[in-house]
């Protein structure tokens, strides 16, 4: 969450202590499973690729850059039916799926991950129905 002072304070403090990581694919990003210690705060950027790249560049260098392992992004992108643009086959999962895969790699229990994915699937189904998309 950006813009609420209370919500901005925790990630900023974690970043200052070196206890934060940002989930964003990039050449400098290490696989999340390779972290010796899990981050205190996992920052997940949800924006267009261009805006997300800009936001990640603004983070201090003390914020570790992490990405999913290749096998963590094997499911189909849940929000693909809602996208207006086609042809982005390189985008394997949506932000919610990526966040949950990263948290699972850091120790989130399968039941919690599955419940959160079910909520995402439900939201996508509701939005698709409202838009008339099948």
XYZ file of N, CA and C in Angstrom:
402
model
N 0.862 -1.166 0.000
C 0.000 0.000 0.000
C 0.901 1.219 0.000
N 0.626 2.123 -0.862
C 1.448 3.325 -0.962
C 0.586 4.538 -0.686
N 1.116 5.434 0.088
C 0.437 6.691 0.307
C -0.144 6.869 1.692
N -0.248 5.815 2.460
C -0.731 5.914 3.828
C 0.481 5.914 4.749
N 0.674 6.971 5.536
C 1.887 7.073 6.355
C 2.168 5.835 7.199
N 1.158 5.270 7.812
C 1.384 4.087 8.650
C 1.826 2.893 7.808
N 1.273 2.775 6.616
C 1.641 1.658 5.745
C 3.011 1.852 5.118
N 3.411 3.084 4.893
C 4.722 3.370 4.318
C 5.839 3.185 5.334
N 5.542 3.353 6.616
C 6.573 3.347 7.649
C 7.234 1.983 7.813
N 6.468 0.908 7.835
C 7.037 -0.424 8.083
C 8.002 -0.856 6.982
N 7.621 -0.762 5.695
C 8.598 -1.134 4.661
C 9.835 -0.241 4.664
N 9.653 1.054 4.930
C 10.804 1.965 4.960
C 11.753 1.593 6.091
N 11.202 1.250 7.255
C 12.041 0.855 8.387
C 12.746 -0.464 8.095
N 12.029 -1.412 7.490
C 12.640 -2.698 7.141
C 13.740 -2.501 6.106
N 13.508 -1.616 5.149
C 14.526 -1.337 4.132
C 15.764 -0.728 4.777
N 15.567 0.171 5.732
C 16.697 0.807 6.403
C 17.525 -0.209 7.182
N 16.874 -1.224 7.728
C 17.574 -2.266 8.486
C 18.130 -3.363 7.588
N 17.810 -3.323 6.311
C 18.242 -4.386 5.408
C 17.348 -5.613 5.486
N 16.155 -5.453 6.055
C 15.247 -6.580 6.241
C 14.141 -6.655 5.221
N 14.298 -5.995 4.092
C 13.251 -5.995 3.078
C 13.768 -6.604 1.786
N 12.831 -7.150 1.039
C 13.135 -7.661 -0.299
C 11.982 -7.266 -1.200
N 12.287 -7.021 -2.460
C 11.252 -6.704 -3.433
C 11.179 -7.844 -4.436
N 9.968 -8.281 -4.698
C 9.740 -9.344 -5.670
C 9.554 -8.703 -7.035
N 10.574 -8.859 -7.867
C 10.516 -8.283 -9.208
C 11.576 -8.971 -10.058
N 11.180 -9.541 -11.185
C 12.170 -10.240 -12.003
C 13.167 -9.258 -12.606
N 14.392 -9.634 -12.589
C 15.438 -8.796 -13.157
C 16.750 -9.548 -13.101
N 17.720 -9.045 -13.830
C 19.019 -9.710 -13.883
C 19.694 -9.763 -12.517
N 19.488 -8.740 -11.709
C 20.146 -8.688 -10.408
C 19.361 -9.427 -9.325
N 18.178 -9.916 -9.648
C 17.334 -10.585 -8.658
C 17.779 -12.030 -8.434
N 17.821 -12.406 -7.167
C 18.157 -13.786 -6.791
C 16.863 -14.580 -6.637
N 16.895 -15.856 -6.907
C 15.689 -16.664 -6.667
C 15.296 -16.589 -5.189
N 14.016 -16.430 -4.937
C 13.544 -16.273 -3.565
C 13.933 -17.476 -2.708
N 14.009 -18.642 -3.300
C 14.375 -19.840 -2.539
C 15.847 -19.838 -2.106
N 16.660 -18.965 -2.693
C 18.079 -18.930 -2.351
C 18.383 -18.058 -1.142
N 17.381 -17.375 -0.610
C 17.616 -16.500 0.534
C 17.955 -17.323 1.769
N 19.040 -16.965 2.436
C 19.438 -17.672 3.654
C 18.462 -17.374 4.784
N 18.013 -16.136 4.838
C 17.016 -15.744 5.843
C 15.867 -15.058 5.120
N 14.638 -15.365 5.522
C 13.500 -14.712 4.868
C 13.468 -13.230 5.211
N 12.991 -12.421 4.289
C 12.908 -10.990 4.577
C 11.831 -10.710 5.618
N 12.054 -9.661 6.371
C 11.053 -9.197 7.334
C 9.833 -8.667 6.582
N 10.093 -7.997 5.469
C 9.053 -7.404 4.645
C 9.295 -7.789 3.200
N 8.264 -8.307 2.559
C 8.332 -8.615 1.128
C 7.510 -7.569 0.398
N 8.167 -6.786 -0.420
C 7.495 -5.746 -1.195
C 7.099 -6.349 -2.535
N 5.826 -6.256 -2.864
C 5.316 -6.777 -4.127
C 4.704 -5.608 -4.881
N 5.258 -5.303 -6.020
C 4.824 -4.161 -6.818
C 3.743 -4.630 -7.797
N 2.611 -3.953 -7.778
C 1.521 -4.287 -8.688
C 1.224 -3.049 -9.534
N 1.725 -3.069 -10.739
C 1.576 -1.934 -11.649
C 1.861 -2.433 -13.060
N 1.789 -1.541 -14.015
C 2.234 -1.928 -15.350
C 3.722 -2.222 -15.263
N 4.236 -2.986 -16.210
C 5.666 -3.322 -16.168
C 6.518 -2.064 -16.133
N 6.156 -1.086 -16.928
C 6.942 0.155 -16.991
C 6.943 0.883 -15.647
N 5.754 1.052 -15.051
C 5.671 1.743 -13.766
C 6.311 0.933 -12.649
N 6.137 -0.379 -12.681
C 6.739 -1.227 -11.657
C 8.261 -1.124 -11.709
N 8.817 -1.128 -12.912
C 10.265 -1.000 -13.073
C 10.756 0.314 -12.467
N 10.018 1.371 -12.699
C 10.390 2.676 -12.143
C 10.353 2.648 -10.618
N 9.305 2.049 -10.057
C 9.176 2.003 -8.600
C 10.302 1.187 -7.973
N 10.648 0.080 -8.594
C 11.716 -0.766 -8.057
C 13.052 -0.028 -8.107
N 13.284 0.740 -9.167
C 14.543 1.497 -9.278
C 14.681 2.536 -8.170
N 13.546 3.029 -7.649
C 13.578 4.044 -6.596
C 13.859 3.461 -5.215
N 13.766 2.149 -5.081
C 14.021 1.534 -3.778
C 15.503 1.607 -3.454
N 15.842 1.739 -2.172
C 17.260 1.800 -1.808
C 17.967 0.483 -2.113
N 19.269 0.536 -2.324
C 20.033 -0.677 -2.633
C 19.983 -1.726 -1.523
N 19.655 -1.318 -0.306
C 19.585 -2.281 0.801
C 18.401 -3.233 0.663
N 17.455 -2.910 -0.205
C 16.311 -3.791 -0.442
C 16.755 -4.862 -1.431
N 16.797 -6.111 -0.952
C 17.214 -7.216 -1.810
C 16.209 -7.400 -2.942
N 16.710 -7.734 -4.101
C 15.864 -8.019 -5.264
C 15.734 -9.535 -5.381
N 14.489 -10.018 -5.412
C 14.261 -11.453 -5.540
C 13.254 -11.718 -6.654
N 13.321 -12.920 -7.176
C 12.401 -13.337 -8.228
C 11.952 -14.758 -7.924
N 10.932 -15.200 -8.620
C 10.466 -16.567 -8.467
C 11.454 -17.528 -9.104
N 11.514 -18.720 -8.570
C 12.227 -19.792 -9.252
C 11.424 -20.120 -10.501
N 12.081 -20.624 -11.517
C 11.387 -20.919 -12.773
C 10.194 -21.848 -12.590
N 10.300 -22.809 -11.694
C 9.204 -23.755 -11.526
C 8.090 -23.234 -10.624
N 8.251 -22.031 -10.047
C 7.203 -21.442 -9.218
C 6.122 -20.754 -10.042
N 6.355 -20.590 -11.318
C 5.409 -19.866 -12.172
C 4.843 -20.798 -13.245
N 4.377 -21.956 -12.815
C 3.925 -22.941 -13.787
C 2.425 -22.876 -14.063
N 1.657 -22.240 -13.183
C 0.218 -22.137 -13.409
C -0.072 -21.113 -14.492
N -1.243 -21.240 -15.089
C -1.663 -20.235 -16.073
C -1.974 -18.929 -15.346
N -1.743 -17.828 -16.010
C -2.028 -16.515 -15.452
C -3.527 -16.400 -15.200
N -3.919 -16.234 -13.950
C -5.337 -16.210 -13.591
C -6.102 -15.041 -14.183
N -5.421 -13.923 -14.383
C -6.154 -12.757 -14.889
C -6.032 -12.568 -16.399
N -5.416 -13.520 -17.075
C -5.259 -13.402 -18.530
C -6.585 -13.134 -19.249
N -7.697 -13.770 -18.856
C -8.947 -13.489 -19.565
C -9.434 -12.041 -19.422
N -8.942 -11.345 -18.416
C -9.389 -9.974 -18.179
C -8.488 -8.934 -18.837
N -7.381 -9.350 -19.343
C -6.439 -8.403 -19.951
C -6.966 -7.883 -21.278
N -6.721 -6.616 -21.506
C -7.120 -6.015 -22.782
C -6.093 -6.277 -23.865
N -4.854 -6.417 -23.452
C -3.794 -6.665 -24.421
C -3.481 -8.147 -24.453
N -3.234 -8.643 -25.631
C -2.879 -10.053 -25.801
C -1.422 -10.114 -26.255
N -0.898 -11.309 -26.267
C 0.453 -11.489 -26.774
C 1.531 -11.361 -25.733
N 1.186 -11.378 -24.442
C 2.200 -11.301 -23.391
C 2.387 -12.686 -22.774
N 2.747 -13.651 -23.621
C 2.925 -15.012 -23.148
C 4.091 -15.129 -22.172
N 5.005 -14.137 -22.186
C 6.132 -14.186 -21.268
C 5.715 -13.917 -19.827
N 4.529 -13.330 -19.635
C 4.018 -13.092 -18.294
C 3.297 -14.361 -17.854
N 3.950 -15.113 -16.990
C 3.436 -16.429 -16.651
C 2.355 -16.389 -15.587
N 2.443 -15.488 -14.622
C 1.471 -15.425 -13.544
C 1.137 -13.970 -13.233
N -0.004 -13.768 -12.596
C -0.379 -12.417 -12.183
C 0.343 -12.071 -10.877
N 0.241 -10.834 -10.462
C 0.945 -10.369 -9.273
C 0.549 -11.164 -8.033
N -0.745 -11.430 -7.860
C -1.197 -12.188 -6.689
C -0.593 -13.589 -6.687
N -0.574 -14.232 -7.842
C 0.023 -15.573 -7.929
C 1.518 -15.519 -7.607
N 2.202 -14.509 -8.125
C 3.640 -14.377 -7.876
C 3.906 -14.155 -6.390
N 3.121 -13.292 -5.763
C 3.302 -13.028 -4.334
C 3.086 -14.294 -3.519
N 2.046 -15.039 -3.852
C 1.760 -16.267 -3.114
C 2.829 -17.334 -3.350
N 3.353 -17.417 -4.559
C 4.435 -18.374 -4.837
C 5.688 -18.007 -4.044
N 5.973 -16.711 -3.970
C 7.144 -16.270 -3.199
C 6.949 -16.568 -1.716
N 5.760 -16.277 -1.207
C 5.492 -16.558 0.201
C 5.547 -18.058 0.489
N 5.090 -18.866 -0.457
C 5.171 -20.320 -0.287
C 6.635 -20.757 -0.225
N 7.470 -20.167 -1.068
C 8.903 -20.494 -1.053
C 9.547 -20.075 0.270
N 8.949 -19.074 0.920
C 9.456 -18.588 2.201
C 8.810 -19.290 3.387
N 7.884 -20.240 3.110
C 7.325 -21.030 4.204
C 5.829 -20.927 4.421
N 5.114 -20.170 3.599
C 3.664 -20.104 3.740
C 3.074 -21.499 3.536
N 2.172 -21.892 4.405
C 1.576 -23.216 4.321
C 0.678 -23.334 3.091
N 0.619 -24.538 2.543
C -0.173 -24.796 1.338
C -1.638 -24.425 1.513
N -2.208 -24.702 2.689
C -3.621 -24.390 2.919
C -3.881 -22.885 2.804
N -2.984 -22.089 3.361
C -3.130 -20.633 3.291
C -2.980 -20.145 1.856
N -2.001 -20.698 1.145
C -1.799 -20.316 -0.254
C -3.011 -20.690 -1.091
N -3.520 -21.897 -0.903
C -4.670 -22.357 -1.678
C -5.911 -21.512 -1.398
N -6.103 -21.113 -0.143
C -7.246 -20.265 0.206
C -7.130 -18.897 -0.466
N -5.931 -18.343 -0.465
C -5.733 -17.037 -1.103
C -5.917 -17.139 -2.617
N -5.413 -18.213 -3.226
C -5.608 -18.406 -4.673
C -7.081 -18.584 -5.014
N -7.825 -19.256 -4.145
C -9.263 -19.420 -4.367
C -9.957 -18.058 -4.348
N -9.518 -17.180 -3.464
C -10.092 -15.833 -3.407
C -9.785 -15.058 -4.685
N -8.564 -15.202 -5.197
C -8.196 -14.532 -6.451
C -9.036 -15.081 -7.602
N -9.179 -16.399 -7.683
C -9.989 -17.011 -8.744
C -11.431 -16.527 -8.682
N -11.963 -16.416 -7.471
C -13.340 -15.942 -7.307
C -13.481 -14.499 -7.793
N -12.534 -13.661 -7.416
C -12.591 -12.253 -7.844
C -12.505 -12.145 -9.363
N -11.616 -12.916 -9.967
C -11.491 -12.903 -11.427
C -12.795 -13.362 -12.068
N -13.416 -14.388 -11.528
C -14.687 -14.889 -12.071
C -15.780 -13.843 -11.965
N -15.838 -13.136 -10.857
C -16.854 -12.093 -10.680
C -16.635 -10.966 -11.685
N -15.387 -10.516 -11.802
C -15.086 -9.426 -12.744
C -15.354 -9.872 -14.172
N -14.984 -11.091 -14.511
C -15.234 -11.611 -15.867
C -16.720 -11.655 -16.152
N -17.514 -12.087 -15.185
C -18.962 -12.136 -15.367
C -19.523 -10.731 -15.555
N -19.043 -9.775 -14.800
C -19.516 -8.399 -14.933
C -19.140 -7.808 -16.288
N -18.004 -8.195 -16.807
C -17.557 -7.708 -18.114
C -18.136 -8.511 -19.276
N -18.755 -9.642 -18.956
C -19.290 -10.493 -20.019
C -18.231 -11.291 -20.719
N -17.142 -11.567 -20.021
C -16.025 -12.337 -20.581
C -16.172 -13.776 -20.094
N -15.959 -14.715 -21.002
C -16.052 -16.106 -20.561
C -14.698 -16.749 -20.487
